[in-house]
Coordinates of C-alpha atoms in Angstrom, one line a residue:
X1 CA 19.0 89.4 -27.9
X2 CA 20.9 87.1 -30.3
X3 CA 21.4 83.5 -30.5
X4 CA 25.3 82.2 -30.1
X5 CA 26.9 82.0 -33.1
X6 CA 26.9 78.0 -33.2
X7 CA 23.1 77.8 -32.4
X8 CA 22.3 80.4 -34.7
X9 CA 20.3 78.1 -37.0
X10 CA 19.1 80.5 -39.5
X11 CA 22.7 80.9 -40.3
X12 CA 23.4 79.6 -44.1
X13 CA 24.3 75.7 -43.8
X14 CA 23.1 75.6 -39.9
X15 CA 20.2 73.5 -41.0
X16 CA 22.1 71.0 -43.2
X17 CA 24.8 70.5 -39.8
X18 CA 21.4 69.3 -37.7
X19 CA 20.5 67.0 -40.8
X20 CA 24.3 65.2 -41.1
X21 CA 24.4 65.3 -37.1
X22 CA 21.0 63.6 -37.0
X23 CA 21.3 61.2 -39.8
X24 CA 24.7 59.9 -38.1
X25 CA 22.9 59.5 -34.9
X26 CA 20.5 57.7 -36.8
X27 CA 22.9 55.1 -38.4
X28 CA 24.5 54.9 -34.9
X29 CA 21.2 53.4 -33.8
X30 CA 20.6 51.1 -36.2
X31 CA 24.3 49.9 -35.8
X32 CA 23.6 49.1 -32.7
X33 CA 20.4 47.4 -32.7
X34 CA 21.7 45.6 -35.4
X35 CA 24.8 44.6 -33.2
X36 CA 22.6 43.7 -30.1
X37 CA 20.8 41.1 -32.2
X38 CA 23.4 39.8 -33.5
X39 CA 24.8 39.1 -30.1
X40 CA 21.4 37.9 -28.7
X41 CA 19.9 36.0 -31.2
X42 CA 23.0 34.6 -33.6
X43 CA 25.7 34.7 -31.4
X44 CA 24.2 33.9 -28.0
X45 CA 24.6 30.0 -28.0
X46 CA 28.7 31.2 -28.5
X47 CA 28.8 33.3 -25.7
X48 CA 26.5 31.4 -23.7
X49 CA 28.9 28.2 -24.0
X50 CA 32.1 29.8 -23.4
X51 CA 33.7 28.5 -20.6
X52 CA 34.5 31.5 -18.8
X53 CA 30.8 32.7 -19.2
X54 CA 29.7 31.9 -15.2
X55 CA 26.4 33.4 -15.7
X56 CA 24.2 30.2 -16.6
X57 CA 25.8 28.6 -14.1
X58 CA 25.7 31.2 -11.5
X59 CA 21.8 31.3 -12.6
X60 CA 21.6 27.9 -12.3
X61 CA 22.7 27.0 -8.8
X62 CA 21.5 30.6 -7.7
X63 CA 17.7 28.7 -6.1
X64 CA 17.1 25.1 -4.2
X65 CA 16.7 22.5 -7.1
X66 CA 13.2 20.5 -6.7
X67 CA 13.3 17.2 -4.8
X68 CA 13.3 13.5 -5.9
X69 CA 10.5 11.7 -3.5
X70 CA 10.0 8.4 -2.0
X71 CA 7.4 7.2 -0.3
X72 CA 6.1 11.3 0.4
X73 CA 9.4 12.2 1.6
X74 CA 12.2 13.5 -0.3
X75 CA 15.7 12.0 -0.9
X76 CA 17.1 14.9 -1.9
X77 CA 17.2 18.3 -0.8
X78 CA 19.4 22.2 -1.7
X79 CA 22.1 23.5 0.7
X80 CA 23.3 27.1 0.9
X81 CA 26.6 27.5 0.9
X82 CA 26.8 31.4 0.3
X83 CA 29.4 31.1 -2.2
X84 CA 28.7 32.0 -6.1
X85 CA 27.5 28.8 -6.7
X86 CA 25.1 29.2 -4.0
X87 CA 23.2 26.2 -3.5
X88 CA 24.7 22.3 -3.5
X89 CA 22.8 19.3 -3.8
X90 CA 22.0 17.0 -0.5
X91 CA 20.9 13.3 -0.6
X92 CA 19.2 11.5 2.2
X93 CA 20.9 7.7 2.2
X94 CA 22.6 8.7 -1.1
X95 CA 24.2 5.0 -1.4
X96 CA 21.0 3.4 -1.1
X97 CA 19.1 6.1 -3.5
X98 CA 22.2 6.5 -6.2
X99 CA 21.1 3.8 -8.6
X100 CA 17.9 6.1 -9.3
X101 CA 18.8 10.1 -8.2
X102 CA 22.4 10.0 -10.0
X103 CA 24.2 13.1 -9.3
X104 CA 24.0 16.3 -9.6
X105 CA 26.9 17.9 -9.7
X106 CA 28.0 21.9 -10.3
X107 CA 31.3 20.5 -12.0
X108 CA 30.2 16.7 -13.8
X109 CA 26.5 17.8 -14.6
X110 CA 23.9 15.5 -13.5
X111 CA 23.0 11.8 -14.6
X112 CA 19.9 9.2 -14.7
X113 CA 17.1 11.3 -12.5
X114 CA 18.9 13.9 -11.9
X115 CA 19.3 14.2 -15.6
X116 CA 16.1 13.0 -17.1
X117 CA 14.2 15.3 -15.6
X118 CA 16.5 18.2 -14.5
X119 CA 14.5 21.0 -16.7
X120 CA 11.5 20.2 -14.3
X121 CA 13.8 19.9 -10.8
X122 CA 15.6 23.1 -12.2
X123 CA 12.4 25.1 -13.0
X124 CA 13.0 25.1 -16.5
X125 CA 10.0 23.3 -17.3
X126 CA 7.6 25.5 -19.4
X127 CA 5.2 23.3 -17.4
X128 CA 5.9 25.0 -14.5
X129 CA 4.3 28.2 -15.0
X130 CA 1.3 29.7 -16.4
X131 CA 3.1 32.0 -18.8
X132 CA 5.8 30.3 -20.0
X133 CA 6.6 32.6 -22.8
X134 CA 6.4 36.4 -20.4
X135 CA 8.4 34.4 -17.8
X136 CA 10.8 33.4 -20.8
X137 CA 11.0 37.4 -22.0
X138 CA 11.8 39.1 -17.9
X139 CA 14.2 36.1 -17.3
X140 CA 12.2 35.0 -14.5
X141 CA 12.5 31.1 -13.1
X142 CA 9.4 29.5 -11.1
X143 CA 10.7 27.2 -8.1
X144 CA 12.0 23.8 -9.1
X145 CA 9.5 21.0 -9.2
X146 CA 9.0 17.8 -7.4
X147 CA 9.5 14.2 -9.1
X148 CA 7.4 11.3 -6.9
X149 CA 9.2 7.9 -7.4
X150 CA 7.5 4.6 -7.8
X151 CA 10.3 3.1 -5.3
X152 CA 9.0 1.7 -1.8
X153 CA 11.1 2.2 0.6
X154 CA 11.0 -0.9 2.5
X155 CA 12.0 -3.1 -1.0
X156 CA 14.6 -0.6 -1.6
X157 CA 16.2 -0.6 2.1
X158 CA 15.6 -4.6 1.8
X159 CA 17.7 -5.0 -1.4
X160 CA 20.4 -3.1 -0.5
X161 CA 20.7 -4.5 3.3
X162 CA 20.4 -8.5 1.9
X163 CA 22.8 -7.8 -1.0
X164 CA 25.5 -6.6 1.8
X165 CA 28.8 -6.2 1.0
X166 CA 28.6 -8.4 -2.6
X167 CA 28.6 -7.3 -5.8
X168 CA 25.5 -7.3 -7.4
X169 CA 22.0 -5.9 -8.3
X170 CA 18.5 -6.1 -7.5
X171 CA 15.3 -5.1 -9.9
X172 CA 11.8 -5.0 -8.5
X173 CA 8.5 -4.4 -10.9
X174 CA 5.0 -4.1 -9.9
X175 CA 3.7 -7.1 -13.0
X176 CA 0.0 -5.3 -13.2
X177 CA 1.5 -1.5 -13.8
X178 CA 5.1 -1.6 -14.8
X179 CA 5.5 0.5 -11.8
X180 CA 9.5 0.3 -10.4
X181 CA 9.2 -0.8 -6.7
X182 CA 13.3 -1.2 -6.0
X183 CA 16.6 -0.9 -8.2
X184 CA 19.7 -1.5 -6.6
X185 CA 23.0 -1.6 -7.7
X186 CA 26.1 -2.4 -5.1
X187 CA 28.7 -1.6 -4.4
X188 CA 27.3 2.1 -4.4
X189 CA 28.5 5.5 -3.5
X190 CA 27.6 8.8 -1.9
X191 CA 26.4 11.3 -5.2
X192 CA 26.6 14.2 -2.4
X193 CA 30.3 14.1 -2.5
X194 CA 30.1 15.4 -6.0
X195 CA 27.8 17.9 -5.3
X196 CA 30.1 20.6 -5.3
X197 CA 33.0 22.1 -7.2
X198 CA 35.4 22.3 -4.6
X199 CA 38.6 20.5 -5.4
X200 CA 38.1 17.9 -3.1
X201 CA 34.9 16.9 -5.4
X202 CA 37.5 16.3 -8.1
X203 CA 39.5 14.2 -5.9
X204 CA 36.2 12.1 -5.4
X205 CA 35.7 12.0 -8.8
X206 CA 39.2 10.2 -9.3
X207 CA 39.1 8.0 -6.7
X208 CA 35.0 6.8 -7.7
X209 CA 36.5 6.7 -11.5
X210 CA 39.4 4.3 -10.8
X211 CA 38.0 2.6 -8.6
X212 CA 38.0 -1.8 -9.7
X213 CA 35.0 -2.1 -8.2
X214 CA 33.0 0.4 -10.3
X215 CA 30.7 1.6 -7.6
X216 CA 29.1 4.1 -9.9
X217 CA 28.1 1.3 -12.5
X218 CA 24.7 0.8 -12.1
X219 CA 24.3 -2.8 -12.5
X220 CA 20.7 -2.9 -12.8
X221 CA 20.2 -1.2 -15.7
X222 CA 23.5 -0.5 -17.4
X223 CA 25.0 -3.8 -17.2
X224 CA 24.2 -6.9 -18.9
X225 CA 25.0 -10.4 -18.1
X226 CA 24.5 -14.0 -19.9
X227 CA 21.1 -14.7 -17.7
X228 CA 22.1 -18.8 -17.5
X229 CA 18.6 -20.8 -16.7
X230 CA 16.9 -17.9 -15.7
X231 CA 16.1 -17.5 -19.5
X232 CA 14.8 -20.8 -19.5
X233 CA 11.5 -19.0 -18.6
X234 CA 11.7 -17.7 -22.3
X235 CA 12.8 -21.1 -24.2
X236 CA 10.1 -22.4 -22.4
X237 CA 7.3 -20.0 -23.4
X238 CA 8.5 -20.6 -26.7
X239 CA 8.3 -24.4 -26.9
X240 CA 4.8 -23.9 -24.9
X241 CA 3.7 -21.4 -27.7
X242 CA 4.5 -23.0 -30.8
X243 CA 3.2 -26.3 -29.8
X244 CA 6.9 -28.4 -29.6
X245 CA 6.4 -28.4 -25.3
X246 CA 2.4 -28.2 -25.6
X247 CA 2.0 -30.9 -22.6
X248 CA 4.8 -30.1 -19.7
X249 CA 4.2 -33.1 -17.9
X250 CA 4.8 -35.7 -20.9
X251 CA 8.0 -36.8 -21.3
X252 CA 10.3 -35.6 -23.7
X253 CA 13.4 -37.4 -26.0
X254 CA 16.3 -35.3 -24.4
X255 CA 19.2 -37.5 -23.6
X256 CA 22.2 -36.9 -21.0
X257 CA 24.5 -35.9 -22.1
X258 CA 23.2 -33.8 -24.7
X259 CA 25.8 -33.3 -27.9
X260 CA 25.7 -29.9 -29.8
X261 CA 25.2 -30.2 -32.7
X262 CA 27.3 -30.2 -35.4
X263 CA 30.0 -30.3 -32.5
X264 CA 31.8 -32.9 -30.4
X265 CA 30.9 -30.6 -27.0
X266 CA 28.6 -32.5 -24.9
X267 CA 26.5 -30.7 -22.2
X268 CA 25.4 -32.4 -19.5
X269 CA 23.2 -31.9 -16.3
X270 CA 24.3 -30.9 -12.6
X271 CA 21.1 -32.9 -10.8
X272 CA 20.0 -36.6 -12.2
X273 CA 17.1 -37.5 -13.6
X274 CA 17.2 -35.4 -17.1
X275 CA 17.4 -38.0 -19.3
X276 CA 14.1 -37.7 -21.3
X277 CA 12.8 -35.5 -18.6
X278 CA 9.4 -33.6 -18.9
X279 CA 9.4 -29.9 -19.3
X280 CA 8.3 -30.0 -16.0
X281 CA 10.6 -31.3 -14.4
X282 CA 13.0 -30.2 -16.4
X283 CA 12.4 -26.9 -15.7
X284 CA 12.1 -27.3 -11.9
X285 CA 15.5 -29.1 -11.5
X286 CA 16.9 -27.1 -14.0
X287 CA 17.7 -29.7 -16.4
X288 CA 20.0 -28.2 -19.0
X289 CA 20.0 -31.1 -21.8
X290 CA 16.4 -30.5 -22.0
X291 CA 16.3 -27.0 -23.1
X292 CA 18.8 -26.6 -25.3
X293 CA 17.7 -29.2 -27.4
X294 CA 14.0 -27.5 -27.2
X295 CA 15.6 -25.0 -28.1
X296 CA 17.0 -26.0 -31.4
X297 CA 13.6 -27.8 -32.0
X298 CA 12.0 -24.4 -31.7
X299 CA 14.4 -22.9 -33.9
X300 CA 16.2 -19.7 -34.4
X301 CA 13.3 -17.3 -35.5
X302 CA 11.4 -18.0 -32.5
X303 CA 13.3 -18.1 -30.0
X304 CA 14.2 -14.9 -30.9
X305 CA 11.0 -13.5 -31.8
X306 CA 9.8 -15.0 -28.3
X307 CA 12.7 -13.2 -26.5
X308 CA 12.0 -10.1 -28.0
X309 CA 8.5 -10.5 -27.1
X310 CA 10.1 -9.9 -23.7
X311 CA 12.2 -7.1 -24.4
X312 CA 15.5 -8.4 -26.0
X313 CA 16.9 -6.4 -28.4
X314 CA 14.9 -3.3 -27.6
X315 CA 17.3 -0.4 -28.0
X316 CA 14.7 2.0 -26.6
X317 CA 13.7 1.0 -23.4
X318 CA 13.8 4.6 -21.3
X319 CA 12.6 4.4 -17.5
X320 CA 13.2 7.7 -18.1
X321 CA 16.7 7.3 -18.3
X322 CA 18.2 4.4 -20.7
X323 CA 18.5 0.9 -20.2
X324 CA 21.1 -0.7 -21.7
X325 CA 19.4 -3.2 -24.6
X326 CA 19.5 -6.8 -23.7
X327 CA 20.5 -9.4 -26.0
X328 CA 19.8 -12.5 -28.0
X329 CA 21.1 -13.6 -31.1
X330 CA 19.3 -13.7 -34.5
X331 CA 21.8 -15.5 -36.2
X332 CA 22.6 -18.7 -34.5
X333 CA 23.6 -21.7 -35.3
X334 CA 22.2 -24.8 -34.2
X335 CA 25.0 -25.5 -31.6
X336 CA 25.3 -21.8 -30.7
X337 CA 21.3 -21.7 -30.9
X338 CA 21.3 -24.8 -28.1
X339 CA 23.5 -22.8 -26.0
X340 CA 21.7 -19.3 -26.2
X341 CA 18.8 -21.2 -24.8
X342 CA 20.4 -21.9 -21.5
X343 CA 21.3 -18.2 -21.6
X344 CA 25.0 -19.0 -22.0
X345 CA 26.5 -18.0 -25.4
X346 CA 25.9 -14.4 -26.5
X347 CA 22.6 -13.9 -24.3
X348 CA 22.6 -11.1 -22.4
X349 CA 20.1 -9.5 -19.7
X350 CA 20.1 -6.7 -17.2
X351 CA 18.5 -7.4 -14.0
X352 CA 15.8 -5.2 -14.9
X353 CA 14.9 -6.8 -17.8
X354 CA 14.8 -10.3 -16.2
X355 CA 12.6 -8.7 -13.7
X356 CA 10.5 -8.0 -17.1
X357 CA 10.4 -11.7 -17.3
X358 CA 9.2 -12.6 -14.2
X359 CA 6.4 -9.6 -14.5
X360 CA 5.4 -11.2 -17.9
X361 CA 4.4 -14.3 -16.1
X362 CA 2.9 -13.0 -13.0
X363 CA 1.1 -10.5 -15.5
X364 CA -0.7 -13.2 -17.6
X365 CA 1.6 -12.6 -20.8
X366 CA 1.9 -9.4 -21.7
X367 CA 5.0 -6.9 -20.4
X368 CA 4.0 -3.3 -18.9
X369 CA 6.1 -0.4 -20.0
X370 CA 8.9 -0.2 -16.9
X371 CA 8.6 3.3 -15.5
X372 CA 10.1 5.2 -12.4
X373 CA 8.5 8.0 -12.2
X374 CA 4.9 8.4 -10.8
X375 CA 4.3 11.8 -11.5
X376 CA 5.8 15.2 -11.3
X377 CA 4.9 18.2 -9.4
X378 CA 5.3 22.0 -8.9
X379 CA 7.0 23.2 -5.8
X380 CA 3.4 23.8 -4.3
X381 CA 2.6 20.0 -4.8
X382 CA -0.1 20.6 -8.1
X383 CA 0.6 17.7 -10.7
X384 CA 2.3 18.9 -13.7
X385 CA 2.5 15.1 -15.4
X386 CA 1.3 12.0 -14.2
X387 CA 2.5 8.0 -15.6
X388 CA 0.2 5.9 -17.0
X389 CA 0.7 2.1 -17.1
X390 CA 0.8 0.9 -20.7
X391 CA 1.5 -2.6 -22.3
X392 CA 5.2 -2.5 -24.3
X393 CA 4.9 -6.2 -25.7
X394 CA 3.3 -9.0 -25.7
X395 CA 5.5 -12.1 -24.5
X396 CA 3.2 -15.2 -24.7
X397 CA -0.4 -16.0 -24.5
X398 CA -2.5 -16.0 -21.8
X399 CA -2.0 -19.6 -21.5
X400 CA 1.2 -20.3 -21.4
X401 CA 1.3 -18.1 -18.7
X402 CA -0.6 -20.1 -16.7
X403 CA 1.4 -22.9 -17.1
X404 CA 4.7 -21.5 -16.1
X405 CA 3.0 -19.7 -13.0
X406 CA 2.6 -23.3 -12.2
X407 CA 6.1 -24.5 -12.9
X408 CA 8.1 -21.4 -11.5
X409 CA 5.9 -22.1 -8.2
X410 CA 7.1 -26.0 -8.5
X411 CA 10.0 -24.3 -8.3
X412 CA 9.8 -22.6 -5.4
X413 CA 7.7 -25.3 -3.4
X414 CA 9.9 -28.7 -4.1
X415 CA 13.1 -27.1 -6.2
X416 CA 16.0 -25.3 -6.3
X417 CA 14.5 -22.4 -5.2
X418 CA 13.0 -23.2 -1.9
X419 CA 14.5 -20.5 -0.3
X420 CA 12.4 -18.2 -1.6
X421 CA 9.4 -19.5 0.0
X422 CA 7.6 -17.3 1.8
X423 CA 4.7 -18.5 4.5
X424 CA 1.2 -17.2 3.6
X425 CA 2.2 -16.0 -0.3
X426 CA 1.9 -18.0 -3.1
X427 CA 5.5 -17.5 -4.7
X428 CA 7.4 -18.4 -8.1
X429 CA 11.0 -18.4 -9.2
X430 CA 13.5 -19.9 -11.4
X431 CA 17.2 -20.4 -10.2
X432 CA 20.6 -19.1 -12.4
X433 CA 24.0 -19.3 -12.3
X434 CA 26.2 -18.2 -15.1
X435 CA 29.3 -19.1 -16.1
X436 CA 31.8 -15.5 -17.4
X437 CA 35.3 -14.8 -17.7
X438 CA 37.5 -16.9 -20.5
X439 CA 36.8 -20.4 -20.5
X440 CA 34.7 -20.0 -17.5
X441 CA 37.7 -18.7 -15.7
X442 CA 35.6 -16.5 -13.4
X443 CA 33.2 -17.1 -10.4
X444 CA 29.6 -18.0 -11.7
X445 CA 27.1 -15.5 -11.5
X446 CA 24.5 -16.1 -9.3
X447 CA 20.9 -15.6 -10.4
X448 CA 17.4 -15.4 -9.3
X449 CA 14.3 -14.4 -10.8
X450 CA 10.6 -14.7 -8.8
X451 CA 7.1 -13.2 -8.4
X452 CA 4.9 -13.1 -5.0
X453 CA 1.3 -13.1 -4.6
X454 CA -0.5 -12.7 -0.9
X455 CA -3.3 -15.7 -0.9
X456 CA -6.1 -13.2 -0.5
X457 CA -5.0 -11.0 -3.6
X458 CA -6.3 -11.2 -6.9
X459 CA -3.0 -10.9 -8.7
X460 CA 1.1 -10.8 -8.0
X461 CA 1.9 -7.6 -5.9
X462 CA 6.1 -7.8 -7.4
X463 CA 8.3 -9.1 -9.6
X464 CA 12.0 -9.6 -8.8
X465 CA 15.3 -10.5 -10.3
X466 CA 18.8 -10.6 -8.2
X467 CA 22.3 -11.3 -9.7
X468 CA 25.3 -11.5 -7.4
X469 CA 28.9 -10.9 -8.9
X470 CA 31.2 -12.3 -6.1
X471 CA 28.7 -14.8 -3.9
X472 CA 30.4 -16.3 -1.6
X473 CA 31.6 -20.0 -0.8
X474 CA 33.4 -22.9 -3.0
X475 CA 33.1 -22.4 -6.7
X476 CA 30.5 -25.8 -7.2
X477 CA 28.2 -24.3 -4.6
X478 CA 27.6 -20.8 -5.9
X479 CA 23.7 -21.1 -6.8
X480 CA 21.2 -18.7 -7.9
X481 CA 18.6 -20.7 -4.8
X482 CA 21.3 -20.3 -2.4
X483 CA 23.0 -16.7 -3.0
X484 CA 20.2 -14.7 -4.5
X485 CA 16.8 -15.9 -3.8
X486 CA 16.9 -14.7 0.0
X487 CA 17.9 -11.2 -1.7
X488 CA 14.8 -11.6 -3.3
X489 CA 12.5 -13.7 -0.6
X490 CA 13.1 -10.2 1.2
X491 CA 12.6 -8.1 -1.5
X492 CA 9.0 -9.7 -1.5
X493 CA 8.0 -9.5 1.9
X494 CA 8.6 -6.0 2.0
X495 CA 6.3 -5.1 -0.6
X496 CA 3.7 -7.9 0.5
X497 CA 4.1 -5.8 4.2
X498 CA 3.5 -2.8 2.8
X499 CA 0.6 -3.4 0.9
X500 CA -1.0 -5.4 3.8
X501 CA -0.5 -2.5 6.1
X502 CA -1.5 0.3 3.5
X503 CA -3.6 -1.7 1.2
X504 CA -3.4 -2.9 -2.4
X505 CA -4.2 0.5 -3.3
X506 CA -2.0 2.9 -1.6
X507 CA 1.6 3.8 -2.3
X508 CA 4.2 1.7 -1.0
X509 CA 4.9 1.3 2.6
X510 CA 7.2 2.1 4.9
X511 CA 9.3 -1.4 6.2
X512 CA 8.3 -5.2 6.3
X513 CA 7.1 -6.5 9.2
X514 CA 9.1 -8.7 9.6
X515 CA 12.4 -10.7 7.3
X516 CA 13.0 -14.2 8.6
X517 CA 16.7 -15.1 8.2
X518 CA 18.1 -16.9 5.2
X519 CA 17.4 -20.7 5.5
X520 CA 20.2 -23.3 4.1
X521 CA 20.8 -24.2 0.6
X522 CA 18.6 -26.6 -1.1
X523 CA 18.1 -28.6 -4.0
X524 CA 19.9 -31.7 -5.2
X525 CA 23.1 -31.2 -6.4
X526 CA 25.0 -34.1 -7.7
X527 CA 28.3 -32.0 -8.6
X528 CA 29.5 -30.8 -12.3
X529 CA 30.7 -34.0 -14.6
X530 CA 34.2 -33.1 -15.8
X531 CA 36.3 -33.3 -18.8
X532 CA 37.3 -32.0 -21.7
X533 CA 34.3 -32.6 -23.9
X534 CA 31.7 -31.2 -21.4
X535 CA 30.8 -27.8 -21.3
X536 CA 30.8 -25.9 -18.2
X537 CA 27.1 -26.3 -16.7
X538 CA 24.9 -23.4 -16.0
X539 CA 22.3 -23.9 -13.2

């Protein structure tokens, strides 16, 4: 039987026909191998950005997200929705959580938690599996992880509920770890209205965005304000440190009114008795005349070298997310330099880094690394990462410490700030309130900054700071001791609850036991002098 003509390969030129059909097929090959890496390998980041490639996204919201925790529960939690983008975010009390979880959103992304650690909540965390690199190869995702929060619950819930309906912010450290017990920002929103992508998420996105109130501002980190005599914690340690204050009790030559120099302004006192006061006293009555002029006698390099030693001017403070960098001047001069030191001028702070403040006393000096996460976790609860509590800079010695522990309890025993007393705790403070807006056009902000330490514990359990925007009442009695420090006094009870219940050990508790109503104003208050040579008085 004979082959078909066309297969008849011993045909002349058969052969060569198999050769050219065969070296075409060849090239064919290569062609496309060559094409399919140059798609996946220098063309994929194209591809995979174009907007109208879903697939990432489809990818991404295809599984539950891992869970921000607080206290052992989460805050957070994955809803399916059965559409493409299958699964939405969920927040338990998301106005109360939103100054730490952010967002995260299928349309805006995500922000502060949410964002800091989204490869881990996502499951892209090469930590998350055993073989990072074969899972990487078959496309294959482990569960989303877990991130355990530093908050308690009870400060948290505390802060928000005393700040009420103001605007404001509250900050909360642990001094001896840096660990974040509370950060609070109002007003607040709900981030599980973005969630989504629907268009009603967009309409929510409008509204939150031109909003005056700025409700997803997060005053405790991202917003800084002139700190008033709250910083006088930090023109103290100074004087105290470089010997020009080295006995607080001796009487100093400060007159009243106090003229800036190389100025005509003079700058005068809201209680009496500042005229050639002691830094003591001074510092308890809040005695503006007395600092600013220690604070040109310290001089320009270091005060600023002491207020960095607190954190000013750090543009790299992450908790993980950023903080926005607090400020204090390097080139002053003498008269701007006086009022810097009252923390008017160009000084700046964010409530969380005048809770740094108050830490650095209660902590003996030095100024723990701020830090919000605990530890992270795979979906099955094994520890992936865990914090550890390390020393960021070193404010003032040992001490001078020890001194101002005294005087900010002064404070809060026979000052301004007695409403921050709390029965049983030894407690410390120091009273603010700021003057903003042009020509001190706007209402004062109100400022408090304290520490608490239960009588039978070796060392401060908390470290506070409260600033309120809008506190209510007549402009000349807005005060940092009677608008912010029973923010605070309750901030401080909740954490000295919790540990009393749970121990000094455990992880923060549940609710205080109890929060005794805000008592009346205190403090003497002798009314702002007037005129036009008198600058407007901090407090």
């Amino acid at each position: 039987m004979s082959l078909p003509h066309d297969l008849d390969f011993a045909r002349p030129g058969g052969t060569a026909t198999i050769r050219r059909a065969a070296a075409l097929c060849a090239v064919l090959l290569v062609a496309l191998l060559v094409n399919a890496t140059r798609v996946q390998i220098f063309e994929s980041d194209r591809y995979g950005g174009n907007p109208a490639n879903h697939r990432g996204l489809i990818e991404r919201f295809g599984r539950p997200r891992g869970d921000i925790v607080v206290d052992g529960r989460p805050v957070t939690g994955s809803r399916d929705t059965g559409g493409t983008f299958r699964y939405e975010r969920t927040y338990t009390d998301g106005p109360l959580y939103a100054p730490v979880t952010g967002f995260a959103s299928q349309r805006y992304g995500t922000t502060l938690l949410e964002h800091a650690q989204d490869p881990l909540l996502s499951g892209t965390d090469p930590a998350l599996s055993l073989f990072p690199l074969w899972n990487g190869l078959v496309r294959k995702r482990p569960p989303g992880g877990d991130v355990v929060t530093t908050l308690n619950g009870a400060a948290q819930r505390a802060a928000f509920r005393y700040l009420g309906g103001r605007t404001g912010a509250v900050a909360a450290l642990e001094p001896s770890t840096g660990r974040i017990l509370a950060l609070v920002s109002t007003p607040s929103y709900d981030p599980a209205e973005l969630s989504g992508a629907s268009a009603s998420v967009a309409r929510t996105w409008a509204r939150l965005n031109g909003d005056a109130a700025q409700p997803m501002l997060n005053r405790a980190i991202r917003q800084t304000y002139p700190p008033g005599s709250t910083f006088k914690v930090v023109t103290a340690a100074a004087a105290l440190d470089s010997g020009v204050g080295w006995d607080p009790d001796d009487p100093t030559t400060s007159p009243d009114p106090y003229h800036l120099p190389g100025s005509t302004t003079r700058l005068g006192n809201e209680t009496d008795g500042c005229a050639n006061a002691s830094l003591r006293y001074a510092f308890v009555w809040s005695c503006n005349t007395v600092f600013a002029k220690l604070g040109v006698e310290v001089g320009p390099r270091t005060m600023a070298a002491t207020a960095e030693g607190f954190g000013f001017n750090d543009p790299g403070l992450q908790i993980p997310f950023a903080v926005a960098p607090s400020t204090f001047g390097r080139k002053l001069d003498p008269a701007q330099l006086a009022l810097s030191s009252i923390g008017q001028f160009d000084t700046r702070a964010t409530p969380l880094q005048m809770a740094m403040i108050a830490a650095a006393v209660a902590g003996g000096g030095s100024v723990q690394a701020p830090y919000l996460v605990e530890k992270a976790t795979t979906s099955a609860g094994e520890t992936v990462r865990a914090a550890e509590p390390r020393t960021r800079y070193r404010a003032m010695s040992p001490a001078t410490a020890a001194l101002l522990r005294g005087m900010m309890t002064d404070v809060v025993e026979e000052g301004t700030g007695r409403n921050a007393a709390i029965p049983g705790a030894v407690v410390g403070g120091k009273t603010g309130t700021a003057q903003h807006g042009v020509g001190n056009s706007g209402r004062p902000y109100a400022w408090f900054i304290s520490w608490a330490q239960a009588s039978d514990a070796a060392e401060p359990a908390v470290a506070v700071a409260v600033v309120v925007e809008d506190a209510a009442g007549e402009r000349g009695e807005i005060s940092g001791g009677g608008d912010a420090a029973p923010v605070a006094r309750a901030v401080m009870e909740a954490v000295l609850d919790s540990r009393q219940e749970y121990g000094p050990n455990s992880r923060p508790g549940f609710g205080p036991k109890s929060r005794p109503k805000p008592g009346p104003k205190s403090g003497p208050k002798s009314g702002p002098k007037s005129g036009p040579n008198h600058w407007p008085l901090p407090r």
